[in-house]
Coordinates of C-alpha atoms in Angstrom, one line a residue:
M577 CA -15.3 -29.0 12.8
P578 CA -17.8 -26.5 11.0
L579 CA -17.2 -23.3 10.0
P580 CA -16.8 -20.2 11.9
S581 CA -19.9 -18.2 11.1
M582 CA -18.5 -14.4 9.3
K583 CA -18.3 -12.8 12.0
E584 CA -16.9 -15.5 13.9
Q585 CA -13.7 -15.2 11.5
F586 CA -14.0 -11.5 11.5
A587 CA -13.5 -11.5 15.2
A588 CA -11.1 -14.3 15.3
L589 CA -8.9 -12.0 12.2
I590 CA -8.9 -8.6 14.3
A591 CA -8.2 -10.7 17.3
A592 CA -4.6 -11.8 16.3
P593 CA -2.2 -9.3 16.4
S594 CA 0.1 -8.0 13.2
V595 CA 1.5 -5.0 13.6
S596 CA 4.0 -3.9 10.6
C597 CA 6.6 -1.7 11.7
T598 CA 9.9 -0.4 10.5
Q599 CA 11.0 0.3 14.3
A600 CA 12.1 -3.6 15.6
A601 CA 10.2 -3.0 19.1
L602 CA 6.6 -2.4 17.7
D603 CA 7.2 -5.7 14.9
Q604 CA 5.1 -8.1 15.7
T605 CA 5.1 -11.8 13.0
N606 CA 2.1 -12.2 10.9
R607 CA 2.2 -15.8 11.3
P608 CA -1.5 -16.0 13.3
V609 CA -2.9 -14.4 10.7
I610 CA -2.6 -16.9 7.8
D611 CA -2.4 -20.5 10.0
L612 CA -6.7 -18.8 10.5
L613 CA -6.7 -18.1 6.7
A614 CA -5.2 -21.9 6.1
S615 CA -7.2 -23.6 8.5
W616 CA -10.5 -22.3 7.0
L617 CA -9.2 -21.6 3.3
G618 CA -7.4 -25.6 3.6
D619 CA -11.3 -27.2 5.1
L620 CA -13.3 -25.7 2.1
G621 CA -11.1 -27.7 -0.6
F622 CA -8.1 -24.6 -1.7
A623 CA -5.1 -25.8 -1.4
I624 CA -2.4 -24.2 0.7
D625 CA 0.9 -22.9 -0.2
I626 CA 2.1 -20.4 2.7
Q627 CA 6.0 -18.5 1.7
Q628 CA 7.7 -17.5 3.6
V629 CA 9.4 -14.1 2.6
S630 CA 11.1 -13.3 5.8
P631 CA 11.9 -14.5 9.5
G632 CA 8.3 -14.9 11.3
K633 CA 6.9 -12.9 7.8
F634 CA 4.7 -14.8 5.0
N635 CA 2.4 -14.9 1.9
L636 CA -0.2 -17.3 1.7
L637 CA -1.9 -17.9 -1.4
A638 CA -4.7 -20.6 -1.6
S639 CA -6.3 -21.9 -4.7
Y640 CA -9.5 -23.5 -5.8
G641 CA -9.4 -24.8 -9.0
S642 CA -6.5 -24.8 -11.6
G643 CA -4.7 -24.0 -14.5
P644 CA -4.6 -20.5 -16.4
G645 CA -6.5 -17.5 -16.2
G646 CA -9.1 -16.9 -13.3
L647 CA -9.6 -14.5 -10.3
V648 CA -7.6 -13.4 -7.3
L649 CA -8.4 -11.8 -4.3
A650 CA -6.2 -10.3 -2.6
G651 CA -5.1 -8.4 0.5
H652 CA -2.4 -7.9 3.1
S653 CA -2.8 -9.4 6.8
D654 CA -0.7 -6.9 8.5
T655 CA -1.9 -3.7 10.7
V656 CA -0.3 0.2 11.7
P657 CA 0.6 -0.2 14.9
Y658 CA -1.8 1.0 17.3
D659 CA -2.2 3.5 21.1
A660 CA -4.5 1.4 23.1
A661 CA -4.8 5.0 25.2
L662 CA -6.4 6.2 22.8
W663 CA -9.4 3.8 21.4
K664 CA -12.3 3.9 23.3
T665 CA -13.2 -0.3 22.7
D666 CA -10.3 -2.6 22.8
P667 CA -8.5 -2.8 18.9
L668 CA -8.1 -6.2 19.0
K669 CA -11.7 -7.0 19.5
L670 CA -14.8 -6.8 17.4
T671 CA -16.5 -4.7 18.6
E672 CA -20.5 -3.4 17.3
V673 CA -20.8 0.3 17.9
D674 CA -23.5 2.0 15.9
G675 CA -23.7 0.3 12.8
R676 CA -19.9 -0.7 12.5
W677 CA -17.4 -3.2 13.0
V678 CA -14.9 -1.8 15.2
G679 CA -11.2 -3.4 15.1
L680 CA -8.2 -2.6 14.1
G681 CA -7.6 -4.3 10.7
S682 CA -11.5 -3.6 9.9
C683 CA -11.3 -1.3 7.7
D684 CA -7.6 -1.8 6.3
M685 CA -7.5 -4.7 5.9
K686 CA -8.1 -8.0 7.4
G687 CA -11.4 -8.4 7.5
F688 CA -12.0 -8.5 3.9
F689 CA -10.8 -12.1 4.1
A690 CA -13.8 -12.9 5.5
L691 CA -16.3 -11.0 3.3
A692 CA -14.3 -12.9 0.6
I693 CA -14.8 -16.6 2.4
E694 CA -18.1 -15.4 2.6
A695 CA -18.7 -14.8 -1.2
V696 CA -17.5 -18.2 -2.7
L697 CA -19.1 -20.7 -0.3
P698 CA -22.3 -20.8 -2.4
L699 CA -20.3 -21.8 -5.3
L700 CA -18.0 -24.0 -4.2
D701 CA -20.7 -26.9 -4.7
Q702 CA -20.0 -26.1 -8.7
R703 CA -16.9 -26.6 -11.3
F704 CA -15.0 -23.7 -11.2
K705 CA -13.2 -23.4 -15.0
Q706 CA -10.5 -20.8 -14.0
P707 CA -9.4 -20.9 -10.8
L708 CA -10.2 -18.9 -7.6
L709 CA -6.9 -17.4 -5.3
I710 CA -7.1 -15.8 -2.2
L711 CA -3.5 -14.1 -1.3
A712 CA -2.6 -12.7 1.9
T713 CA 0.8 -10.8 1.7
C714 CA 3.2 -9.7 4.3
D715 CA 4.3 -6.6 5.6
E716 CA 2.1 -4.0 3.5
E717 CA 2.1 -0.6 5.7
S718 CA 5.9 -0.6 5.9
S719 CA 8.2 -2.6 3.4
M720 CA 5.7 -4.1 1.5
S721 CA 8.0 -7.1 1.5
G722 CA 5.4 -10.0 0.6
A723 CA 4.0 -8.0 -2.7
R724 CA 7.9 -8.0 -3.8
A725 CA 8.6 -11.2 -3.1
L726 CA 5.7 -12.4 -5.2
A727 CA 7.1 -9.8 -7.9
E728 CA 10.5 -10.6 -7.9
A729 CA 9.7 -14.5 -8.0
G730 CA 7.8 -13.8 -11.5
R731 CA 5.3 -16.4 -10.7
P732 CA 1.4 -15.5 -13.3
L733 CA -1.5 -15.8 -11.0
G734 CA -4.7 -15.3 -12.3
R735 CA -6.7 -13.1 -15.2
A736 CA -7.1 -10.7 -12.7
A737 CA -6.7 -9.5 -9.2
V738 CA -9.0 -7.2 -6.9
I739 CA -7.1 -5.9 -3.9
G740 CA -9.8 -5.1 -0.9
E741 CA -8.4 -2.4 0.6
P742 CA -10.6 0.6 1.5
T743 CA -12.2 2.1 -1.4
G744 CA -15.6 2.6 -0.1
L745 CA -16.8 0.3 -2.7
K746 CA -15.8 2.3 -5.8
P747 CA -13.2 1.1 -7.9
I748 CA -9.9 2.3 -8.7
R749 CA -8.0 1.6 -11.7
L750 CA -4.7 4.4 -10.6
H751 CA -2.6 5.5 -7.6
K752 CA 0.4 7.7 -7.5
G753 CA 3.2 6.4 -6.1
V754 CA 5.3 6.8 -2.9
M755 CA 8.6 7.5 -2.9
M756 CA 10.3 8.7 0.7
E757 CA 14.0 9.7 0.6
R758 CA 16.6 11.0 2.3
I759 CA 19.6 13.4 2.1
D760 CA 22.4 13.6 4.4
I761 CA 25.2 16.4 3.6
L762 CA 28.6 16.3 6.1
G763 CA 30.4 19.6 5.8
Q764 CA 33.2 20.8 8.5
S765 CA 31.7 22.0 12.0
G766 CA 34.2 24.9 13.1
H767 CA 34.1 28.2 15.4
S768 CA 31.2 30.6 13.4
S769 CA 33.4 33.5 14.0
D770 CA 35.8 33.0 10.9
P771 CA 33.7 31.2 8.2
S772 CA 36.6 30.0 6.9
L773 CA 37.2 27.5 9.4
G774 CA 34.3 25.3 8.2
H775 CA 32.4 24.2 5.5
S776 CA 28.3 24.5 6.2
A777 CA 26.0 21.6 5.9
L778 CA 23.0 23.7 6.5
E779 CA 23.6 26.3 3.6
A780 CA 24.3 23.3 1.5
M781 CA 20.7 22.3 1.9
H782 CA 19.2 25.2 1.6
D783 CA 20.9 25.2 -1.2
A784 CA 19.7 21.4 -2.0
M785 CA 16.2 22.5 -0.7
G786 CA 16.2 25.6 -3.6
E787 CA 17.0 22.6 -6.1
L788 CA 14.2 20.6 -5.2
R789 CA 12.0 23.2 -5.0
G790 CA 12.9 24.0 -8.6
L791 CA 12.3 20.5 -9.5
R792 CA 8.6 20.0 -8.4
L793 CA 8.2 23.2 -10.1
A794 CA 9.2 21.6 -13.3
W795 CA 7.6 18.5 -13.4
Q796 CA 4.2 20.2 -11.5
R797 CA 4.0 21.8 -15.0
E798 CA 4.9 18.7 -16.8
Y799 CA 2.8 16.2 -15.1
R800 CA -0.9 16.4 -14.8
N801 CA -3.6 13.9 -14.9
P802 CA -7.2 15.3 -13.5
Q803 CA -8.5 12.4 -12.4
F804 CA -6.8 13.2 -9.5
S805 CA -7.7 15.1 -6.8
V806 CA -4.4 16.3 -6.7
P807 CA -3.1 16.2 -10.6
Q808 CA 0.0 17.6 -10.0
P809 CA 2.9 15.6 -8.4
T810 CA 4.0 16.2 -5.0
L811 CA 7.0 16.5 -3.0
N812 CA 6.8 17.2 0.7
F813 CA 9.9 18.6 3.0
G814 CA 8.4 16.4 5.8
C815 CA 11.8 17.5 8.0
I816 CA 14.9 18.0 8.3
H817 CA 17.5 18.1 11.3
G818 CA 21.2 19.9 11.2
G819 CA 23.5 21.2 13.3
D820 CA 23.8 21.7 17.3
N821 CA 24.7 25.6 18.5
P822 CA 24.3 28.8 16.8
N823 CA 28.1 29.6 17.5
R824 CA 29.4 26.5 15.2
I825 CA 29.2 26.0 11.1
C826 CA 27.1 23.3 11.1
G827 CA 29.2 20.1 10.2
Q828 CA 26.0 18.0 9.6
C829 CA 22.5 18.1 8.6
S830 CA 19.6 15.8 7.2
L831 CA 16.7 16.3 5.4
E832 CA 13.4 13.6 4.7
F833 CA 11.5 14.4 1.8
D834 CA 8.2 12.7 0.3
L835 CA 7.6 12.1 -3.4
R836 CA 4.7 11.2 -4.9
P837 CA 4.5 10.7 -8.7
L838 CA 2.3 10.1 -11.4
P839 CA 1.5 7.2 -13.2
G840 CA 3.8 7.4 -16.1
M841 CA 7.0 9.5 -14.4
D842 CA 9.7 6.2 -13.4
P843 CA 11.1 6.7 -10.2
Q844 CA 14.3 6.4 -11.3
V845 CA 14.4 8.6 -13.8
L846 CA 13.8 11.1 -10.9
R847 CA 16.0 9.8 -8.4
A848 CA 18.4 10.6 -11.6
A849 CA 17.0 13.5 -12.1
I850 CA 17.4 14.8 -8.3
R851 CA 21.5 13.0 -8.3
Q852 CA 22.6 15.8 -11.2
K853 CA 20.6 18.3 -9.1
L854 CA 22.9 17.5 -6.0
E855 CA 26.1 16.6 -7.7
P856 CA 27.5 20.5 -8.5
L857 CA 26.7 21.7 -4.9
A858 CA 28.5 19.5 -3.1
E859 CA 31.7 21.1 -5.0
R860 CA 31.0 24.6 -4.8
H861 CA 30.4 23.7 -0.9
K862 CA 32.9 21.0 -0.5
V863 CA 30.3 19.0 1.7
K864 CA 29.8 15.4 1.2
I865 CA 26.3 14.6 -0.2
D866 CA 24.9 11.7 0.1
Y867 CA 21.3 10.1 -1.3
A868 CA 19.8 7.4 -1.6
P869 CA 15.5 6.0 -0.5
L870 CA 14.5 5.7 2.9
F871 CA 12.5 2.6 1.5
P872 CA 11.9 1.3 -2.0
E873 CA 9.0 3.1 -3.8
V874 CA 5.9 1.9 -4.8
P875 CA 6.0 2.3 -8.0
P876 CA 2.1 4.8 -10.0
F877 CA -0.1 2.4 -10.7
E878 CA -2.6 2.5 -13.5
Q879 CA -4.8 0.0 -15.1
A880 CA -6.2 1.0 -18.9
E881 CA -9.9 2.0 -18.7
D882 CA -10.7 -0.2 -21.0
A883 CA -9.6 -3.3 -20.1
E884 CA -12.1 -6.2 -18.7
L885 CA -11.7 -6.0 -14.9
V886 CA -12.6 -2.3 -15.4
R887 CA -15.4 -2.4 -18.0
V888 CA -17.0 -5.8 -15.2
A889 CA -16.6 -3.9 -12.3
E890 CA -17.4 -0.4 -12.9
R891 CA -20.9 -2.2 -13.8
L892 CA -21.3 -3.8 -11.1
T893 CA -21.3 -1.2 -8.9
G894 CA -22.3 1.4 -10.6
H895 CA -19.3 3.8 -9.8
R896 CA -16.9 5.1 -13.1
A897 CA -13.7 3.6 -11.9
E898 CA -10.8 6.8 -9.9
A899 CA -7.9 7.6 -8.6
V900 CA -6.9 8.0 -5.3
A901 CA -3.3 9.2 -3.5
F902 CA -2.3 6.2 -1.7
G903 CA -0.3 3.6 -2.6
T904 CA -1.1 0.1 -2.6
E905 CA 0.5 -3.9 -3.2
A906 CA -1.6 -3.1 -6.9
P907 CA 1.6 -2.0 -9.5
Y908 CA 3.5 -5.4 -8.2
L909 CA 0.4 -7.6 -8.9
Q910 CA -0.4 -5.8 -12.3
R911 CA 4.0 -6.9 -13.3
L912 CA 2.4 -10.7 -12.8
G913 CA 0.4 -10.2 -15.1
C914 CA -3.1 -9.6 -14.0
E915 CA -5.4 -6.8 -14.9
T916 CA -5.5 -5.4 -11.7
L917 CA -8.1 -3.2 -9.6
V918 CA -8.3 -1.8 -5.6
L919 CA -11.2 -1.7 -4.5
G920 CA -13.0 -3.1 -1.6
P921 CA -15.5 -2.0 1.6
G922 CA -13.5 0.2 4.4
D923 CA -12.5 3.8 4.0
I924 CA -9.7 4.9 3.6
A925 CA -10.7 8.5 5.9
C926 CA -10.7 6.0 9.3
A927 CA -7.9 3.5 8.0
H928 CA -4.8 4.2 10.4
Q929 CA -6.6 5.5 13.2
P930 CA -8.1 4.8 16.6
G931 CA -11.7 3.3 15.8
E932 CA -11.5 2.1 12.8
Y933 CA -14.0 0.5 11.9
L934 CA -16.6 -0.6 8.5
E935 CA -19.8 -0.4 7.8
M936 CA -22.0 -2.8 8.8
S937 CA -24.0 -1.5 5.5
R938 CA -21.6 -2.8 3.2
L939 CA -21.1 -6.1 4.5
T940 CA -23.7 -7.8 2.5
P941 CA -22.9 -6.0 -0.8
T942 CA -19.5 -6.4 -0.8
V943 CA -20.1 -10.3 -0.3
R944 CA -22.6 -10.0 -3.8
L945 CA -20.0 -7.8 -5.7
L946 CA -16.9 -10.3 -4.4
R947 CA -19.7 -13.7 -5.7
E948 CA -20.4 -11.6 -8.7
L949 CA -17.0 -11.1 -9.2
I950 CA -15.9 -15.2 -8.6
E951 CA -19.0 -16.4 -11.2
H952 CA -17.9 -14.1 -13.9
Y953 CA -14.1 -15.1 -13.9
C954 CA -14.5 -18.7 -12.1
L955 CA -17.8 -20.7 -13.0
K956 CA -17.8 -19.4 -16.6
P957 CA -15.3 -19.8 -19.3
A958 CA -12.1 -18.0 -20.3

């Protein structure tokens, strides 16, 4: 069978559901997307390696050419959940609307794979002096288990890696980390008329939040990076739950918060500082305090501005490498020895939104850019 056209591939990827969600009822396998990519790339002569990360969840590593070095074009095969009632079109059907390709995953980021395949097609009759690897991971939108599994396996990938997340075709060499944390305080309930009958988890949490606010202020004084639109680390109190009635001493209270560290801030050091502040509170209030991450952290990411990949991408795009606030799989690929950049055609403003789209005007420039990157890293001697 002939290879489907780029638009047909794009549409097939959109039509293959691959929601990744921490809620089991919404979570789906990504195998249909992996099988499509494996079929197309296998037919083109790529060596196919499908790795099971967990039941129903798979990574794909497709390679053309062999040897050390080379280029990795990487992306995630999953999408966020969606509410079809809020979409004006079928989210699982590629629809052209006002010069845009609309569909779930068009921007973030299954559509990137169709563009990468289109980019390499006219180059396959040439000798690849260094390999091209196309990487599709699972569960980026929830646990990042696919990228974590690669990092833990420790198998070197390539000399350079480009992750096609939505950046408006501007190279991104820095992003903040993502830490989502939870504090649970267990006190002792009792009648509100006599404070000695209990130990208030709510009052202990009030003091815990005060300590966190103090740490936030200290970290914002110590750390600053003007390349980010929000140049300091942030700590957001997202939700709090506790107690059940005004006339009962609150016996249990929980807080969930979000911490976005800058490059150079170690999540483990930050957690140690938080624990150091919480321990005296437990003794003072005679409560039990349990503090743990909701999910494993995404580390901050920074690629040196003088790296070859940064210089090449800046030259090809005409844009200086920038910083973004959202997290990606970049730190995990970087851990495997790749110079790493985030660079893709979508716009982050429409990601995770009903009506997600990719501007059709970005299709040709993206294919051209990816082809030039492949030529630089795979067709020229190292």
